[in-house]
Amino acid sequence: QVELVESGGGLVQTGASLRLSCATDRLTFSSYSMAWFRQAPGKDREYVASISWTGSPIYYDDSVKGRFTISRDKAKNTVYLQMNKVKFEDTAVYYCAAAEGEYYPDLQGVDGIQYWGKGTLVTVSS
């Protein structure tokens, strides 16, 4: 059973920065592409960013491009989402996700994800 454990959520003001973390086991980290999704109240879960199991390519949704950065630390089996210049509309529960092999968000969407974390809440105050 693959476990993805998110951390780092919280309450921040508009324009601030926040870093989310997602830890997993070495086997999963070495063969799965990792992604972040988010779900705002009353809305569907949406894609945010993803990084290949090899470290490249990296993809971002247009809504976060230039503000968010996804990265992975092989030594810690952890993927990060650095969120800068956050906006009120970034408020959501953020989910870590794992997809075996390569992941192409435009082609696969949520159907390409095999494992999900439980989520961490990010609240941006205006």
Tab-separated table of N, CA, C and O in Angstrom:
chain	number	residue	atom	x	y	z
A	1	GLN	N	0.831	-1.179	0.000
A	1	GLN	CA	0.000	0.000	0.000
A	1	GLN	C	0.874	1.241	0.000
A	1	GLN	O	1.742	1.400	0.845
A	2	VAL	N	0.650	2.119	-0.970
A	2	VAL	CA	1.428	3.346	-1.077
A	2	VAL	C	0.793	4.417	-0.200
A	2	VAL	O	-0.415	4.633	-0.239
A	3	GLU	N	1.617	5.079	0.564
A	3	GLU	CA	1.131	6.153	1.420
A	3	GLU	C	1.794	7.460	1.020
A	3	GLU	O	3.014	7.532	0.864
A	4	LEU	N	0.979	8.478	0.844
A	4	LEU	CA	1.450	9.825	0.541
A	4	LEU	C	1.011	10.716	1.690
A	4	LEU	O	-0.182	10.804	1.985
A	5	VAL	N	1.959	11.385	2.319
A	5	VAL	CA	1.651	12.184	3.497
A	5	VAL	C	2.004	13.642	3.239
A	5	VAL	O	3.176	13.993	3.125
A	6	GLU	N	0.965	14.460	3.144
A	6	GLU	CA	1.164	15.887	2.899
A	6	GLU	C	1.330	16.653	4.208
A	6	GLU	O	0.800	16.245	5.250
A	7	SER	N	2.022	17.768	4.121
A	7	SER	CA	2.155	18.680	5.254
A	7	SER	C	2.460	20.071	4.722
A	7	SER	O	2.803	20.233	3.544
A	8	GLY	N	2.318	21.068	5.594
A	8	GLY	CA	2.690	22.424	5.223
A	8	GLY	C	1.546	23.378	4.979
A	8	GLY	O	1.754	24.574	4.764
A	9	GLY	N	0.329	22.878	4.988
A	9	GLY	CA	-0.807	23.762	4.772
A	9	GLY	C	-1.014	24.702	5.952
A	9	GLY	O	-0.423	24.538	7.018
A	10	GLY	N	-1.864	25.690	5.756
A	10	GLY	CA	-2.157	26.634	6.824
A	10	GLY	C	-2.842	27.875	6.313
A	10	GLY	O	-3.296	27.921	5.171
A	11	LEU	N	-2.907	28.865	7.168
A	11	LEU	CA	-3.532	30.145	6.840
A	11	LEU	C	-2.450	31.168	6.516
A	11	LEU	O	-1.535	31.384	7.327
A	12	VAL	N	-2.558	31.774	5.350
A	12	VAL	CA	-1.592	32.785	4.923
A	12	VAL	C	-2.334	33.965	4.304
A	12	VAL	O	-3.482	33.822	3.881
A	13	GLN	N	-1.660	35.080	4.256
A	13	GLN	CA	-2.245	36.272	3.650
A	13	GLN	C	-1.933	36.330	2.163
A	13	GLN	O	-0.955	35.730	1.688
A	14	THR	N	-2.741	37.030	1.446
A	14	THR	CA	-2.510	37.248	0.022
A	14	THR	C	-1.108	37.806	-0.211
A	14	THR	O	-0.681	38.725	0.503
A	15	GLY	N	-0.422	37.218	-1.179
A	15	GLY	CA	0.920	37.668	-1.509
A	15	GLY	C	2.024	36.951	-0.778
A	15	GLY	O	3.210	37.112	-1.116
A	16	ALA	N	1.685	36.160	0.207
A	16	ALA	CA	2.680	35.448	1.002
A	16	ALA	C	3.148	34.177	0.296
A	16	ALA	O	2.690	33.855	-0.805
A	17	SER	N	4.064	33.458	0.946
A	17	SER	CA	4.588	32.209	0.414
A	17	SER	C	4.306	31.068	1.373
A	17	SER	O	4.179	31.270	2.589
A	18	LEU	N	4.263	29.869	0.814
A	18	LEU	CA	3.985	28.671	1.594
A	18	LEU	C	4.606	27.502	0.855
A	18	LEU	O	4.603	27.488	-0.383
A	19	ARG	N	5.129	26.525	1.585
A	19	ARG	CA	5.671	25.338	0.947
A	19	ARG	C	4.975	24.094	1.464
A	19	ARG	O	4.969	23.825	2.662
A	20	LEU	N	4.426	23.342	0.529
A	20	LEU	CA	3.808	22.063	0.856
A	20	LEU	C	4.807	20.942	0.620
A	20	LEU	O	5.628	21.019	-0.292
A	21	SER	N	4.708	19.911	1.431
A	21	SER	CA	5.567	18.738	1.296
A	21	SER	C	4.715	17.486	1.183
A	21	SER	O	3.616	17.428	1.733
A	22	CYS	N	5.246	16.502	0.479
A	22	CYS	CA	4.581	15.209	0.356
A	22	CYS	C	5.644	14.135	0.444
A	22	CYS	O	6.502	14.027	-0.435
A	23	ALA	N	5.572	13.344	1.491
A	23	ALA	CA	6.560	12.293	1.705
A	23	ALA	C	5.978	10.935	1.344
A	23	ALA	O	4.797	10.667	1.586
A	24	THR	N	6.823	10.089	0.774
A	24	THR	CA	6.399	8.733	0.468
A	24	THR	C	7.589	7.790	0.649
A	24	THR	O	8.640	8.203	1.128
A	25	ASP	N	7.433	6.550	0.245
A	25	ASP	CA	8.509	5.588	0.414
A	25	ASP	C	9.449	5.622	-0.791
A	25	ASP	O	9.100	6.135	-1.858
A	26	ARG	N	10.626	5.047	-0.604
A	26	ARG	CA	11.665	5.111	-1.633
A	26	ARG	C	11.233	4.430	-2.929
A	26	ARG	O	11.491	4.954	-4.015
A	27	LEU	N	10.568	3.305	-2.837
A	27	LEU	CA	10.181	2.560	-4.034
A	27	LEU	C	9.201	3.370	-4.882
A	27	LEU	O	9.336	3.470	-6.101
A	28	THR	N	8.229	3.950	-4.219
A	28	THR	CA	7.251	4.766	-4.941
A	28	THR	C	7.926	5.978	-5.566
A	28	THR	O	7.708	6.309	-6.733
A	29	PHE	N	8.754	6.632	-4.781
A	29	PHE	CA	9.392	7.859	-5.247
A	29	PHE	C	10.270	7.609	-6.460
A	29	PHE	O	10.394	8.476	-7.329
A	30	SER	N	10.861	6.438	-6.552
A	30	SER	CA	11.814	6.166	-7.628
A	30	SER	C	11.161	5.766	-8.938
A	30	SER	O	11.819	5.730	-9.977
A	31	SER	N	9.872	5.459	-8.927
A	31	SER	CA	9.226	4.978	-10.145
A	31	SER	C	7.910	5.654	-10.477
A	31	SER	O	7.275	5.301	-11.476
A	32	TYR	N	7.490	6.603	-9.646
A	32	TYR	CA	6.230	7.291	-9.876
A	32	TYR	C	6.460	8.770	-10.134
A	32	TYR	O	7.254	9.421	-9.435
A	33	SER	N	5.758	9.277	-11.122
A	33	SER	CA	5.681	10.724	-11.274
A	33	SER	C	4.774	11.252	-10.168
A	33	SER	O	3.818	10.583	-9.751
A	34	MET	N	5.072	12.467	-9.704
A	34	MET	CA	4.331	13.030	-8.590
A	34	MET	C	3.604	14.299	-9.033
A	34	MET	O	4.100	15.049	-9.882
A	35	ALA	N	2.442	14.517	-8.464
A	35	ALA	CA	1.632	15.666	-8.866
A	35	ALA	C	0.945	16.288	-7.660
A	35	ALA	O	0.806	15.651	-6.608
A	36	TRP	N	0.524	17.507	-7.834
A	36	TRP	CA	-0.324	18.203	-6.866
A	36	TRP	C	-1.628	18.577	-7.555
A	36	TRP	O	-1.630	19.094	-8.675
A	37	PHE	N	-2.714	18.306	-6.871
A	37	PHE	CA	-4.041	18.738	-7.280
A	37	PHE	C	-4.610	19.575	-6.139
A	37	PHE	O	-4.099	19.567	-5.026
A	38	ARG	N	-5.704	20.257	-6.415
A	38	ARG	CA	-6.382	21.008	-5.356
A	38	ARG	C	-7.886	20.991	-5.587
A	38	ARG	O	-8.353	20.810	-6.716
A	39	GLN	N	-8.602	21.157	-4.506
A	39	GLN	CA	-10.060	21.178	-4.591
A	39	GLN	C	-10.590	22.265	-3.668
A	39	GLN	O	-10.429	22.193	-2.441
A	40	ALA	N	-11.195	23.268	-4.276
A	40	ALA	CA	-11.810	24.354	-3.521
A	40	ALA	C	-13.231	23.953	-3.150
A	40	ALA	O	-13.829	23.091	-3.798
A	41	PRO	N	-13.784	24.568	-2.127
A	41	PRO	CA	-15.154	24.232	-1.703
A	41	PRO	C	-16.150	24.367	-2.850
A	41	PRO	O	-16.193	25.400	-3.536
A	42	GLY	N	-16.930	23.332	-3.063
A	42	GLY	CA	-17.953	23.362	-4.087
A	42	GLY	C	-17.460	23.191	-5.505
A	42	GLY	O	-18.247	23.313	-6.458
A	43	LYS	N	-16.167	22.902	-5.661
A	43	LYS	CA	-15.601	22.763	-7.006
A	43	LYS	C	-14.982	21.382	-7.190
A	43	LYS	O	-14.729	20.663	-6.226
A	44	ASP	N	-14.730	21.033	-8.436
A	44	ASP	CA	-14.075	19.767	-8.743
A	44	ASP	C	-12.587	19.841	-8.408
A	44	ASP	O	-11.998	20.918	-8.356
A	45	ARG	N	-12.016	18.672	-8.230
A	45	ARG	CA	-10.570	18.611	-8.018
A	45	ARG	C	-9.877	19.013	-9.322
A	45	ARG	O	-10.243	18.547	-10.399
A	46	GLU	N	-8.855	19.863	-9.211
A	46	GLU	CA	-8.174	20.343	-10.401
A	46	GLU	C	-6.669	20.155	-10.293
A	46	GLU	O	-6.097	20.199	-9.213
A	47	TYR	N	-6.062	19.994	-11.438
A	47	TYR	CA	-4.624	19.785	-11.532
A	47	TYR	C	-3.869	21.075	-11.239
A	47	TYR	O	-4.302	22.165	-11.635
A	48	VAL	N	-2.735	20.956	-10.555
A	48	VAL	CA	-1.904	22.117	-10.254
A	48	VAL	C	-0.538	22.003	-10.928
A	48	VAL	O	-0.126	22.885	-11.680
A	49	ALA	N	0.170	20.913	-10.655
A	49	ALA	CA	1.524	20.756	-11.184
A	49	ALA	C	1.945	19.300	-11.072
A	49	ALA	O	1.374	18.542	-10.277
A	50	SER	N	2.941	18.915	-11.868
A	50	SER	CA	3.464	17.559	-11.783
A	50	SER	C	4.917	17.532	-12.212
A	50	SER	O	5.394	18.412	-12.944
A	51	ILE	N	5.619	16.490	-11.740
A	51	ILE	CA	7.028	16.314	-12.054
A	51	ILE	C	7.275	14.837	-12.338
A	51	ILE	O	6.799	13.965	-11.615
A	52	SER	N	7.990	14.578	-13.399
A	52	SER	CA	8.274	13.209	-13.805
A	52	SER	C	9.082	12.460	-12.745
A	52	SER	O	9.811	13.066	-11.956
A	53	TRP	N	8.976	11.142	-12.765
A	53	TRP	CA	9.754	10.322	-11.842
A	53	TRP	C	11.255	10.501	-12.081
A	53	TRP	O	12.065	10.266	-11.177
A	54	THR	N	11.622	10.989	-13.267
A	54	THR	CA	13.028	11.253	-13.583
A	54	THR	C	13.429	12.690	-13.229
A	54	THR	O	14.593	13.031	-13.301
A	55	GLY	N	12.473	13.508	-12.870
A	55	GLY	CA	12.736	14.913	-12.575
A	55	GLY	C	12.375	15.864	-13.700
A	55	GLY	O	12.273	17.075	-13.500
A	56	SER	N	12.166	15.326	-14.882
A	56	SER	CA	11.777	16.136	-16.035
A	56	SER	C	11.007	15.247	-16.999
A	56	SER	O	11.396	14.094	-17.201
A	57	PRO	N	9.926	15.741	-17.594
A	57	PRO	CA	9.453	17.120	-17.613
A	57	PRO	C	8.648	17.515	-16.377
A	57	PRO	O	8.248	16.674	-15.590
A	58	ILE	N	8.439	18.817	-16.278
A	58	ILE	CA	7.606	19.421	-15.254
A	58	ILE	C	6.502	20.190	-15.947
A	58	ILE	O	6.742	20.860	-16.956
A	59	TYR	N	5.294	20.066	-15.426
A	59	TYR	CA	4.150	20.761	-15.993
A	59	TYR	C	3.443	21.575	-14.911
A	59	TYR	O	3.431	21.199	-13.741
A	60	TYR	N	2.826	22.672	-15.349
A	60	TYR	CA	2.034	23.514	-14.456
A	60	TYR	C	0.719	23.882	-15.129
A	60	TYR	O	0.648	24.084	-16.343
A	61	ASP	N	-0.294	24.032	-14.309
A	61	ASP	CA	-1.518	24.632	-14.807
A	61	ASP	C	-1.254	26.125	-15.016
A	61	ASP	O	-0.475	26.741	-14.281
A	62	ASP	N	-1.923	26.703	-15.977
A	62	ASP	CA	-1.701	28.125	-16.283
A	62	ASP	C	-2.002	29.027	-15.086
A	62	ASP	O	-1.415	30.104	-14.956
A	63	SER	N	-2.907	28.609	-14.225
A	63	SER	CA	-3.313	29.448	-13.094
A	63	SER	C	-2.202	29.637	-12.061
A	63	SER	O	-2.255	30.574	-11.256
A	64	VAL	N	-1.193	28.752	-12.080
A	64	VAL	CA	-0.128	28.840	-11.090
A	64	VAL	C	1.243	29.052	-11.726
A	64	VAL	O	2.234	29.236	-11.003
A	65	LYS	N	1.306	29.010	-13.028
A	65	LYS	CA	2.582	29.130	-13.721
A	65	LYS	C	3.238	30.462	-13.377
A	65	LYS	O	2.610	31.511	-13.429
A	66	GLY	N	4.516	30.410	-12.996
A	66	GLY	CA	5.236	31.615	-12.616
A	66	GLY	C	5.147	31.945	-11.141
A	66	GLY	O	5.898	32.785	-10.637
A	67	ARG	N	4.228	31.294	-10.434
A	67	ARG	CA	4.079	31.533	-8.989
A	67	ARG	C	4.429	30.294	-8.158
A	67	ARG	O	4.977	30.421	-7.066
A	68	PHE	N	4.092	29.128	-8.665
A	68	PHE	CA	4.331	27.879	-7.940
A	68	PHE	C	5.491	27.116	-8.591
A	68	PHE	O	5.680	27.184	-9.805
A	69	THR	N	6.223	26.384	-7.755
A	69	THR	CA	7.320	25.555	-8.243
A	69	THR	C	7.232	24.179	-7.610
A	69	THR	O	7.172	24.064	-6.374
A	70	ILE	N	7.222	23.150	-8.436
A	70	ILE	CA	7.233	21.777	-7.940
A	70	ILE	C	8.659	21.245	-8.039
A	70	ILE	O	9.382	21.526	-9.008
A	71	SER	N	9.067	20.493	-7.028
A	71	SER	CA	10.407	19.913	-7.026
A	71	SER	C	10.378	18.615	-6.241
A	71	SER	O	9.410	18.332	-5.530
A	72	ARG	N	11.434	17.829	-6.383
A	72	ARG	CA	11.509	16.574	-5.657
A	72	ARG	C	12.908	16.379	-5.097
A	72	ARG	O	13.890	16.756	-5.738
A	73	ASP	N	12.971	15.812	-3.898
A	73	ASP	CA	14.237	15.538	-3.214
A	73	ASP	C	14.377	14.037	-3.087
A	73	ASP	O	13.687	13.407	-2.277
A	74	LYS	N	15.257	13.465	-3.879
A	74	LYS	CA	15.424	12.021	-3.916
A	74	LYS	C	15.909	11.478	-2.579
A	74	LYS	O	15.505	10.403	-2.138
A	75	ALA	N	16.778	12.219	-1.913
A	75	ALA	CA	17.334	11.762	-0.643
A	75	ALA	C	16.268	11.657	0.447
A	75	ALA	O	16.377	10.838	1.363
A	76	LYS	N	15.235	12.497	0.340
A	76	LYS	CA	14.183	12.516	1.364
A	76	LYS	C	12.889	11.872	0.887
A	76	LYS	O	11.905	11.856	1.639
A	77	ASN	N	12.873	11.381	-0.364
A	77	ASN	CA	11.645	10.783	-0.918
A	77	ASN	C	10.460	11.732	-0.754
A	77	ASN	O	9.359	11.317	-0.356
A	78	THR	N	10.697	12.979	-1.065
A	78	THR	CA	9.702	14.018	-0.812
A	78	THR	C	9.558	14.913	-2.034
A	78	THR	O	10.551	15.252	-2.686
A	79	VAL	N	8.334	15.279	-2.329
A	79	VAL	CA	8.045	16.254	-3.383
A	79	VAL	C	7.497	17.504	-2.711
A	79	VAL	O	6.780	17.413	-1.712
A	80	TYR	N	7.856	18.647	-3.256
A	80	TYR	CA	7.468	19.922	-2.685
A	80	TYR	C	6.652	20.745	-3.668
A	80	TYR	O	6.770	20.591	-4.884
A	81	LEU	N	5.842	21.620	-3.122
A	81	LEU	CA	5.166	22.634	-3.925
A	81	LEU	C	5.412	23.968	-3.241
A	81	LEU	O	4.844	24.252	-2.186
A	82	GLN	N	6.294	24.754	-3.826
A	82	GLN	CA	6.569	26.090	-3.324
A	82	GLN	C	5.539	27.038	-3.920
A	82	GLN	O	5.441	27.169	-5.134
A	83	MET	N	4.782	27.667	-3.052
A	83	MET	CA	3.715	28.549	-3.489
A	83	MET	C	4.102	29.979	-3.137
A	83	MET	O	4.226	30.321	-1.961
A	84	ASN	N	4.296	30.802	-4.134
A	84	ASN	CA	4.654	32.210	-3.932
A	84	ASN	C	3.533	33.107	-4.439
A	84	ASN	O	2.754	32.715	-5.305
A	85	LYS	N	3.473	34.295	-3.891
A	85	LYS	CA	2.472	35.286	-4.323
A	85	LYS	C	1.076	34.655	-4.359
A	85	LYS	O	0.361	34.774	-5.359
A	86	VAL	N	0.707	34.024	-3.273
A	86	VAL	CA	-0.577	33.323	-3.246
A	86	VAL	C	-1.728	34.307	-3.370
A	86	VAL	O	-1.645	35.465	-2.944
A	87	LYS	N	-2.802	33.813	-3.957
A	87	LYS	CA	-4.008	34.600	-4.165
A	87	LYS	C	-5.164	33.972	-3.395
A	87	LYS	O	-5.126	32.796	-3.029
A	88	PHE	N	-6.195	34.756	-3.196
A	88	PHE	CA	-7.371	34.254	-2.489
A	88	PHE	C	-7.908	33.000	-3.181
A	88	PHE	O	-8.318	32.040	-2.511
A	89	GLU	N	-7.867	32.988	-4.492
A	89	GLU	CA	-8.407	31.854	-5.249
A	89	GLU	C	-7.532	30.603	-5.179
A	89	GLU	O	-7.888	29.566	-5.721
A	90	ASP	N	-6.384	30.684	-4.517
A	90	ASP	CA	-5.574	29.496	-4.281
A	90	ASP	C	-6.078	28.705	-3.075
A	90	ASP	O	-5.586	27.606	-2.802
A	91	THR	N	-7.037	29.248	-2.369
A	91	THR	CA	-7.604	28.557	-1.223
A	91	THR	C	-8.227	27.233	-1.648
A	91	THR	O	-9.086	27.199	-2.531
A	92	ALA	N	-7.776	26.147	-1.017
A	92	ALA	CA	-8.257	24.813	-1.390
A	92	ALA	C	-7.586	23.775	-0.501
A	92	ALA	O	-6.620	24.077	0.211
A	93	VAL	N	-8.094	22.571	-0.583
A	93	VAL	CA	-7.374	21.422	-0.038
A	93	VAL	C	-6.431	20.939	-1.140
A	93	VAL	O	-6.875	20.703	-2.268
A	94	TYR	N	-5.178	20.814	-0.814
A	94	TYR	CA	-4.165	20.395	-1.781
A	94	TYR	C	-3.838	18.922	-1.559
A	94	TYR	O	-3.550	18.500	-0.436
A	95	TYR	N	-3.884	18.174	-2.655
A	95	TYR	CA	-3.650	16.739	-2.606
A	95	TYR	C	-2.379	16.368	-3.361
A	95	TYR	O	-2.170	16.818	-4.491
A	96	CYS	N	-1.580	15.542	-2.739
A	96	CYS	CA	-0.444	14.937	-3.398
A	96	CYS	C	-0.935	13.696	-4.132
A	96	CYS	O	-1.836	12.994	-3.646
A	97	ALA	N	-0.342	13.429	-5.295
A	97	ALA	CA	-0.779	12.296	-6.096
A	97	ALA	C	0.411	11.615	-6.750
A	97	ALA	O	1.424	12.258	-7.026
A	98	ALA	N	0.262	10.330	-7.025
A	98	ALA	CA	1.336	9.562	-7.650
A	98	ALA	C	0.805	8.800	-8.855
A	98	ALA	O	-0.273	8.190	-8.788
A	99	ALA	N	1.570	8.859	-9.942
A	99	ALA	CA	1.210	8.170	-11.181
A	99	ALA	C	2.405	7.326	-11.604
A	99	ALA	O	3.516	7.843	-11.732
A	100	GLU	N	2.170	6.052	-11.867
A	100	GLU	CA	3.271	5.158	-12.209
A	100	GLU	C	3.868	5.531	-13.562
A	100	GLU	O	3.145	5.758	-14.543
A	101	GLY	N	5.198	5.643	-13.606
A	101	GLY	CA	5.874	5.998	-14.842
A	101	GLY	C	5.684	7.470	-15.190
A	101	GLY	O	5.588	8.322	-14.320
A	102	GLU	N	5.602	7.740	-16.493
A	102	GLU	CA	5.399	9.115	-16.926
A	102	GLU	C	3.935	9.520	-16.767
A	102	GLU	O	3.035	8.692	-16.834
A	103	TYR	N	3.750	10.820	-16.555
A	103	TYR	CA	2.392	11.341	-16.387
A	103	TYR	C	2.232	12.564	-17.276
A	103	TYR	O	3.044	13.489	-17.242
A	104	TYR	N	1.155	12.541	-18.076
A	104	TYR	CA	0.845	13.638	-18.980
A	104	TYR	C	-0.515	14.191	-18.579
A	104	TYR	O	-1.553	13.620	-18.929
A	105	PRO	N	-0.530	15.295	-17.829
A	105	PRO	CA	-1.783	15.779	-17.260
A	105	PRO	C	-2.873	16.079	-18.281
A	105	PRO	O	-4.045	15.785	-18.033
A	106	ASP	N	-2.514	16.666	-19.410
A	106	ASP	CA	-3.535	16.989	-20.410
A	106	ASP	C	-4.194	15.740	-20.981
A	106	ASP	O	-5.362	15.765	-21.361
A	107	LEU	N	-3.445	14.660	-21.062
A	107	LEU	CA	-3.974	13.421	-21.649
A	107	LEU	C	-4.646	12.531	-20.604
A	107	LEU	O	-5.649	11.868	-20.900
A	108	GLN	N	-4.092	12.502	-19.396
A	108	GLN	CA	-4.530	11.513	-18.417
A	108	GLN	C	-5.436	12.072	-17.323
A	108	GLN	O	-6.276	11.336	-16.805
A	109	GLY	N	-5.242	13.302	-16.923
A	109	GLY	CA	-6.069	13.892	-15.881
A	109	GLY	C	-6.035	13.066	-14.608
A	109	GLY	O	-5.048	12.414	-14.296
A	110	VAL	N	-7.141	13.065	-13.893
A	110	VAL	CA	-7.207	12.317	-12.628
A	110	VAL	C	-7.209	10.816	-12.876
A	110	VAL	O	-6.850	10.036	-11.991
A	111	ASP	N	-7.607	10.398	-14.080
A	111	ASP	CA	-7.637	8.963	-14.383
A	111	ASP	C	-6.243	8.354	-14.412
A	111	ASP	O	-6.094	7.138	-14.291
A	112	GLY	N	-5.227	9.188	-14.588
A	112	GLY	CA	-3.867	8.681	-14.634
A	112	GLY	C	-3.217	8.544	-13.277
A	112	GLY	O	-2.081	8.087	-13.186
A	113	ILE	N	-3.921	8.916	-12.239
A	113	ILE	CA	-3.387	8.876	-10.884
A	113	ILE	C	-3.753	7.557	-10.213
A	113	ILE	O	-4.922	7.152	-10.223
A	114	GLN	N	-2.761	6.907	-9.617
A	114	GLN	CA	-3.012	5.643	-8.913
A	114	GLN	C	-3.188	5.841	-7.401
A	114	GLN	O	-3.913	5.095	-6.760
A	115	TYR	N	-2.507	6.841	-6.842
A	115	TYR	CA	-2.568	7.014	-5.399
A	115	TYR	C	-2.750	8.489	-5.048
A	115	TYR	O	-2.205	9.378	-5.714
A	116	TRP	N	-3.491	8.706	-3.967
A	116	TRP	CA	-3.767	10.053	-3.474
A	116	TRP	C	-3.399	10.165	-1.996
A	116	TRP	O	-3.577	9.208	-1.231
A	117	GLY	N	-2.930	11.358	-1.610
A	117	GLY	CA	-2.793	11.656	-0.202
A	117	GLY	C	-4.128	12.106	0.359
A	117	GLY	O	-5.122	12.206	-0.364
A	118	LYS	N	-4.148	12.382	1.661
A	118	LYS	CA	-5.392	12.782	2.310
A	118	LYS	C	-5.658	14.277	2.193
A	118	LYS	O	-6.774	14.725	2.475
A	119	GLY	N	-4.659	15.025	1.809
A	119	GLY	CA	-4.842	16.450	1.577
A	119	GLY	C	-4.404	17.325	2.734
A	119	GLY	O	-4.393	16.898	3.895
A	120	THR	N	-4.040	18.544	2.393
A	120	THR	CA	-3.692	19.553	3.389
A	120	THR	C	-4.357	20.863	2.989
A	120	THR	O	-4.345	21.239	1.821
A	121	LEU	N	-4.969	21.542	3.946
A	121	LEU	CA	-5.765	22.723	3.659
A	121	LEU	C	-4.885	23.973	3.605
A	121	LEU	O	-4.109	24.242	4.525
A	122	VAL	N	-5.061	24.731	2.534
A	122	VAL	CA	-4.414	26.037	2.388
A	122	VAL	C	-5.509	27.088	2.316
A	122	VAL	O	-6.393	27.015	1.453
A	123	THR	N	-5.447	28.035	3.221
A	123	THR	CA	-6.428	29.112	3.253
A	123	THR	C	-5.696	30.432	3.081
A	123	THR	O	-4.777	30.746	3.848
A	124	VAL	N	-6.102	31.178	2.066
A	124	VAL	CA	-5.486	32.473	1.787
A	124	VAL	C	-6.475	33.569	2.155
A	124	VAL	O	-7.586	33.607	1.605
A	125	SER	N	-6.087	34.411	3.074
A	125	SER	CA	-6.962	35.496	3.490
A	125	SER	C	-6.705	36.726	2.620
A	125	SER	O	-5.569	37.046	2.289
A	126	SER	N	-7.787	37.389	2.287
A	126	SER	CA	-7.671	38.565	1.404
A	126	SER	C	-7.429	39.830	2.200
A	126	SER	O	-7.525	39.830	3.423
